Amino acid sequence: MLSLIPLIFHGRFYFQDDTENGAYGVWYHLGESLFQGKVPVLNPSVWSSGNYIAEGQWGTWNPLVMLFGLLAYVSPNAVVLTTALKVAMLVLAGVGTFVLARSYTLSPEWAFIAGIAVPLNGFTMYFDAPSWVTGALVWAIFPFFWAQLRQLMLGKRNPFWAFVTGYLIVTVGYVAGTVAIGFILLAVGIEALVRKAWWPAARIALTGISIGLVAVVVFLPGVLTAAVTTRGTTGIWNDDYMSIDFTSLLLAPIATAYPQLLSWWWSGTAATSPAAYIAWFLPAIAFVSWIKFKKLSSDLRDLFFFLAASAAFVLLPTTIGPLRYPARFMPYVALAAVLLVVVALARSRQPSISRGSLLFALGLVVLGSYLGWSQAPWRYFTIALCAALIVAGLVSMRWLLNHPEVASHKWNKFGLPAISLLAIGVLLATTATTVLQHRTTARSGLSIANQPEDVSTYKGVLEGVQNDVIVVGDPLDYPQDKATWEETLMANAWYLSDANVVNRYQLVGFSKLNELLCLRYLGGTCPELAEKLFDRRAETGLLLVDELHIDNVQILKRSFDKPQVAMASNNYVSRDEEVEIPAVPDGWHVATETDDTVLWSRDVPLGPAGGVTWTRPGTQLSEVSRDDTKVVLKVEDVPAEGGRAALSRLPWPGYSVEGAQFTNRPIGGYLLGLAIPADAKGKLITVSFEPPGWRIGIALWAVAVAGMLLWSLLTIRRRRSDGPMKPQPADDGSKQPAPAYEGIR
């Protein structure tokens, strides 16, 4: 399988960046929770990263992600499991593309060509597959959804299958996949309307509405929580960050060319991987007869619409409210572009491809190579070598398409038809370009932390430490190697440890707390936090560490020896001098110490966060019960003017209270505050959390699922009562066009 080629050059290719720092920890904790009979909703002790429903990508409603979680929890090796799952996703994408291509009346050989090319596009191979696994997953399922919609339009499928595939995409929680669903629903729906196929159009609309209702339960809590998070941005602007321009799209056939793409790397505007690559044979579009293609175009309206919408999305400004990084849509552009070229070649190519058409195709290769060289001149040799492979492939393709009989009988001892030889040739050429690509760009340009493969290594970090921990410093200041990860961890890798650590991945972090703790998106903090934790707070009179109910502080010594670089987006502190590690505070002791780290622990532990952390003088509360989403308190005493208290919880939208009221503003700027009536003595106060919009979302989810099941069952019953399907009237859009591919078979 071509998806295994990257592993030849880098064995951890599919375990990089957000996969090792984010997704794998999510899977592990989800699996652990499922084995305990619960689904993660809220974790007060994780603070800023503990609102799992608002983050939306925890697979709360997705059975596939839950399966990944169960597998991660029982698997002893993180890299092996992740690699297997991601290769399976790429294979799934290829099979889905094959199925989708067949719906355009292509022969299996032409569909095979599309299927092997699409999963190898540059953005998938160097961004989604190594790192952004949620993007890879939704994109892998998407071709099946598109194919099911087309079959639904033709009256050949029960709506259940389109709903199931759409459901699996939406409930991953990755916005780009949901946008793609919207685009293709519009595309196929418009196609049905143009054909005046009113009932098929209604079926597509009902399917889309059902999926939209499911999307509410996935995304509404995040939308209603966004105002207090680091994702609560508004407005439209363009800073060229993760944005591919039109010129870069011309690099699509060159597997070794780096486009202009500003991102997390520090190499100027050039990307560090072929992020704009789509497929080497795209210039073969020059072999198409435009007269034939014009006649064919009425069968491809949905494809045209989706390609145009996807390309427009890629070229959007870099930020539109919560939508960021339009380059994330490149895999959808690749899917549509490859389909268009393959369908055009199969069904409307020239009967005899002229030399002029070949020269035009080669001209496109030269143009792409020139633009690739001008963007990254130091890569001239690999670009030239790739161009030579493409030229050889296009020349061979033209000869084979022009001489199918010769190819079938004189040059083929196995007697294979010319179309089979073409498919084999494309496979060989694709293998060559893929090997060259990964030989010259072995890794993603995204970060590589080299976190452990062996799950037991994670479990040994801070083993036996009780109650909540905060890490002061940043693991990124250390070598990213085994020695580092035996002493500390980073981001969501802490979910694999038994220690309850605050410093997790900040996907939608709570803004006020992140600012207060100088908490960065991978969980690192600035060294100054070591002193700040023991500053007395003005409103409560408590130390910050007491407000947070932190019982352990791990100090990363190297962060104190290293000047920090100013990075506003990640809350780095700009300073040129080293910061000294403060003395062990009163009431604390050194639990363990090595050359690189030291762990302070309280002499008298407070216990984990989630309960009462402060009360105003005269207010006394006792805890009756507590879990992650609910606290029941008894008022033992309250002053005549009423009492006030703060819980060691963030004031996420979704909290409700009985027996008291919430304070007008968070106590200390970030703590959930209670205003207690003067007559509350002896009464109970119940504080509960339910994700905002949760009940509405669940109700709509139930309506969508139940309605679709009912509709599907009625469809099955009707078809059984009607007997074998009869041909539909031509004007209802269900008549599939006759196969138009010809010549080479």
PDB file of N, CA, C and O in Angstrom, residues 366-399:
ATOM      1  N   VAL A 366       6.089  22.243 -16.879  1.00  0.00           N
ATOM      2  CA  VAL A 366       7.184  23.214 -16.845  1.00  0.00           C
ATOM      3  C   VAL A 366       6.797  24.424 -15.998  1.00  0.00           C
ATOM      4  O   VAL A 366       7.593  24.913 -15.182  1.00  0.00           O
ATOM      5  N   LEU A 367       5.557  24.905 -16.163  1.00  0.00           N
ATOM      6  CA  LEU A 367       5.098  26.055 -15.385  1.00  0.00           C
ATOM      7  C   LEU A 367       5.104  25.741 -13.888  1.00  0.00           C
ATOM      8  O   LEU A 367       5.614  26.529 -13.077  1.00  0.00           O
ATOM      9  N   GLY A 368       4.555  24.589 -13.534  1.00  0.00           N
ATOM     10  CA  GLY A 368       4.541  24.213 -12.127  1.00  0.00           C
ATOM     11  C   GLY A 368       5.939  24.050 -11.569  1.00  0.00           C
ATOM     12  O   GLY A 368       6.224  24.458 -10.432  1.00  0.00           O
ATOM     13  N   SER A 369       6.836  23.472 -12.370  1.00  0.00           N
ATOM     14  CA  SER A 369       8.216  23.279 -11.923  1.00  0.00           C
ATOM     15  C   SER A 369       8.920  24.617 -11.737  1.00  0.00           C
ATOM     16  O   SER A 369       9.658  24.820 -10.760  1.00  0.00           O
ATOM     17  N   TYR A 370       8.689  25.532 -12.654  1.00  0.00           N
ATOM     18  CA  TYR A 370       9.308  26.858 -12.539  1.00  0.00           C
ATOM     19  C   TYR A 370       8.822  27.579 -11.283  1.00  0.00           C
ATOM     20  O   TYR A 370       9.625  28.145 -10.524  1.00  0.00           O
ATOM     21  N   LEU A 371       7.510  27.539 -11.039  1.00  0.00           N
ATOM     22  CA  LEU A 371       6.969  28.202  -9.853  1.00  0.00           C
ATOM     23  C   LEU A 371       7.484  27.539  -8.572  1.00  0.00           C
ATOM     24  O   LEU A 371       7.766  28.215  -7.580  1.00  0.00           O
ATOM     25  N   GLY A 372       7.604  26.194  -8.607  1.00  0.00           N
ATOM     26  CA  GLY A 372       8.149  25.497  -7.452  1.00  0.00           C
ATOM     27  C   GLY A 372       9.598  25.877  -7.190  1.00  0.00           C
ATOM     28  O   GLY A 372      10.006  26.071  -6.038  1.00  0.00           O
ATOM     29  N   TRP A 373      10.394  25.972  -8.271  1.00  0.00           N
ATOM     30  CA  TRP A 373      11.795  26.379  -8.122  1.00  0.00           C
ATOM     31  C   TRP A 373      11.906  27.805  -7.616  1.00  0.00           C
ATOM     32  O   TRP A 373      12.720  28.112  -6.736  1.00  0.00           O
ATOM     33  N   SER A 374      11.092  28.720  -8.163  1.00  0.00           N
ATOM     34  CA  SER A 374      11.178  30.120  -7.745  1.00  0.00           C
ATOM     35  C   SER A 374      10.777  30.301  -6.282  1.00  0.00           C
ATOM     36  O   SER A 374      11.270  31.201  -5.601  1.00  0.00           O
ATOM     37  N   GLN A 375       9.891  29.419  -5.790  1.00  0.00           N
ATOM     38  CA  GLN A 375       9.476  29.516  -4.394  1.00  0.00           C
ATOM     39  C   GLN A 375      10.550  28.930  -3.468  1.00  0.00           C
ATOM     40  O   GLN A 375      10.792  29.460  -2.381  1.00  0.00           O
ATOM     41  N   ALA A 376      11.182  27.847  -3.877  1.00  0.00           N
ATOM     42  CA  ALA A 376      12.209  27.194  -3.052  1.00  0.00           C
ATOM     43  C   ALA A 376      13.377  26.795  -3.957  1.00  0.00           C
ATOM     44  O   ALA A 376      13.504  25.623  -4.339  1.00  0.00           O
ATOM     45  N   PRO A 377      14.241  27.746  -4.312  1.00  0.00           N
ATOM     46  CA  PRO A 377      15.303  27.477  -5.300  1.00  0.00           C
ATOM     47  C   PRO A 377      16.240  26.346  -4.901  1.00  0.00           C
ATOM     48  O   PRO A 377      16.794  25.665  -5.779  1.00  0.00           O
ATOM     49  N   TRP A 378      16.438  26.133  -3.597  1.00  0.00           N
ATOM     50  CA  TRP A 378      17.359  25.090  -3.152  1.00  0.00           C
ATOM     51  C   TRP A 378      16.859  23.678  -3.463  1.00  0.00           C
ATOM     52  O   TRP A 378      17.602  22.721  -3.370  1.00  0.00           O
ATOM     53  N   ARG A 379      15.611  23.567  -3.888  1.00  0.00           N
ATOM     54  CA  ARG A 379      15.053  22.254  -4.199  1.00  0.00           C
ATOM     55  C   ARG A 379      15.022  21.985  -5.712  1.00  0.00           C
ATOM     56  O   ARG A 379      14.227  21.189  -6.192  1.00  0.00           O
ATOM     57  N   TYR A 380      15.899  22.652  -6.430  1.00  0.00           N
ATOM     58  CA  TYR A 380      15.874  22.563  -7.890  1.00  0.00           C
ATOM     59  C   TYR A 380      16.030  21.130  -8.399  1.00  0.00           C
ATOM     60  O   TYR A 380      15.371  20.729  -9.356  1.00  0.00           O
ATOM     61  N   PHE A 381      16.917  20.360  -7.747  1.00  0.00           N
ATOM     62  CA  PHE A 381      17.175  19.012  -8.271  1.00  0.00           C
ATOM     63  C   PHE A 381      15.962  18.101  -8.096  1.00  0.00           C
ATOM     64  O   PHE A 381      15.581  17.378  -9.026  1.00  0.00           O
ATOM     65  N   THR A 382      15.360  18.107  -6.902  1.00  0.00           N
ATOM     66  CA  THR A 382      14.212  17.232  -6.666  1.00  0.00           C
ATOM     67  C   THR A 382      13.012  17.653  -7.507  1.00  0.00           C
ATOM     68  O   THR A 382      12.237  16.801  -7.951  1.00  0.00           O
ATOM     69  N   ILE A 383      12.868  18.957  -7.742  1.00  0.00           N
ATOM     70  CA  ILE A 383      11.778  19.430  -8.599  1.00  0.00           C
ATOM     71  C   ILE A 383      12.013  18.979 -10.042  1.00  0.00           C
ATOM     72  O   ILE A 383      11.094  18.494 -10.728  1.00  0.00           O
ATOM     73  N   ALA A 384      13.242  19.112 -10.509  1.00  0.00           N
ATOM     74  CA  ALA A 384      13.562  18.694 -11.880  1.00  0.00           C
ATOM     75  C   ALA A 384      13.386  17.183 -12.048  1.00  0.00           C
ATOM     76  O   ALA A 384      12.863  16.721 -13.074  1.00  0.00           O
ATOM     77  N   LEU A 385      13.797  16.418 -11.048  1.00  0.00           N
ATOM     78  CA  LEU A 385      13.657  14.966 -11.131  1.00  0.00           C
ATOM     79  C   LEU A 385      12.187  14.563 -11.148  1.00  0.00           C
ATOM     80  O   LEU A 385      11.771  13.686 -11.923  1.00  0.00           O
ATOM     81  N   CYS A 386      11.401  15.214 -10.325  1.00  0.00           N
ATOM     82  CA  CYS A 386       9.963  14.925 -10.319  1.00  0.00           C
ATOM     83  C   CYS A 386       9.332  15.292 -11.656  1.00  0.00           C
ATOM     84  O   CYS A 386       8.501  14.550 -12.192  1.00  0.00           O
ATOM     85  N   ALA A 387       9.722  16.442 -12.198  1.00  0.00           N
ATOM     86  CA  ALA A 387       9.196  16.854 -13.501  1.00  0.00           C
ATOM     87  C   ALA A 387       9.536  15.835 -14.578  1.00  0.00           C
ATOM     88  O   ALA A 387       8.711  15.534 -15.455  1.00  0.00           O
ATOM     89  N   ALA A 388      10.733  15.287 -14.520  1.00  0.00           N
ATOM     90  CA  ALA A 388      11.130  14.275 -15.506  1.00  0.00           C
ATOM     91  C   ALA A 388      10.251  13.033 -15.394  1.00  0.00           C
ATOM     92  O   ALA A 388       9.843  12.454 -16.419  1.00  0.00           O
ATOM     93  N   LEU A 389       9.939  12.615 -14.161  1.00  0.00           N
ATOM     94  CA  LEU A 389       9.052  11.473 -13.968  1.00  0.00           C
ATOM     95  C   LEU A 389       7.658  11.756 -14.530  1.00  0.00           C
ATOM     96  O   LEU A 389       7.041  10.896 -15.167  1.00  0.00           O
ATOM     97  N   ILE A 390       7.179  12.980 -14.326  1.00  0.00           N
ATOM     98  CA  ILE A 390       5.841  13.337 -14.822  1.00  0.00           C
ATOM     99  C   ILE A 390       5.824  13.352 -16.344  1.00  0.00           C
ATOM    100  O   ILE A 390       4.879  12.853 -16.985  1.00  0.00           O
ATOM    101  N   VAL A 391       6.865  13.923 -16.927  1.00  0.00           N
ATOM    102  CA  VAL A 391       6.945  13.963 -18.396  1.00  0.00           C
ATOM    103  C   VAL A 391       6.925  12.537 -18.953  1.00  0.00           C
ATOM    104  O   VAL A 391       6.195  12.233 -19.911  1.00  0.00           O
ATOM    105  N   ALA A 392       7.709  11.662 -18.359  1.00  0.00           N
ATOM    106  CA  ALA A 392       7.729  10.271 -18.822  1.00  0.00           C
ATOM    107  C   ALA A 392       6.357   9.633 -18.668  1.00  0.00           C
ATOM    108  O   ALA A 392       5.887   8.900 -19.563  1.00  0.00           O
ATOM    109  N   GLY A 393       5.693   9.914 -17.553  1.00  0.00           N
ATOM    110  CA  GLY A 393       4.365   9.353 -17.331  1.00  0.00           C
ATOM    111  C   GLY A 393       3.342   9.867 -18.324  1.00  0.00           C
ATOM    112  O   GLY A 393       2.518   9.090 -18.844  1.00  0.00           O
ATOM    113  N   LEU A 394       3.371  11.162 -18.625  1.00  0.00           N
ATOM    114  CA  LEU A 394       2.404  11.735 -19.567  1.00  0.00           C
ATOM    115  C   LEU A 394       2.653  11.244 -20.992  1.00  0.00           C
ATOM    116  O   LEU A 394       1.701  10.957 -21.738  1.00  0.00           O
ATOM    117  N   VAL A 395       3.924  11.156 -21.371  1.00  0.00           N
ATOM    118  CA  VAL A 395       4.244  10.646 -22.715  1.00  0.00           C
ATOM    119  C   VAL A 395       3.768   9.205 -22.849  1.00  0.00           C
ATOM    120  O   VAL A 395       3.168   8.817 -23.871  1.00  0.00           O
ATOM    121  N   SER A 396       4.017   8.404 -21.846  1.00  0.00           N
ATOM    122  CA  SER A 396       3.576   7.010 -21.878  1.00  0.00           C
ATOM    123  C   SER A 396       2.058   6.905 -21.898  1.00  0.00           C
ATOM    124  O   SER A 396       1.486   6.079 -22.629  1.00  0.00           O
ATOM    125  N   MET A 397       1.401   7.746 -21.119  1.00  0.00           N
ATOM    126  CA  MET A 397      -0.062   7.740 -21.085  1.00  0.00           C
ATOM    127  C   MET A 397      -0.622   8.092 -22.456  1.00  0.00           C
ATOM    128  O   MET A 397      -1.556   7.434 -22.946  1.00  0.00           O
ATOM    129  N   ARG A 398      -0.062   9.112 -23.084  1.00  0.00           N
ATOM    130  CA  ARG A 398      -0.544   9.514 -24.409  1.00  0.00           C
ATOM    131  C   ARG A 398      -0.361   8.387 -25.420  1.00  0.00           C
ATOM    132  O   ARG A 398      -1.264   8.069 -26.202  1.00  0.00           O
ATOM    133  N   TRP A 399       0.824   7.731 -25.384  1.00  0.00           N
ATOM    134  CA  TRP A 399       1.067   6.642 -26.344  1.00  0.00           C
ATOM    135  C   TRP A 399       0.086   5.500 -26.104  1.00  0.00           C
ATOM    136  O   TRP A 399      -0.487   4.949 -27.049  1.00  0.00           O
TER     137      TRP A 399
END
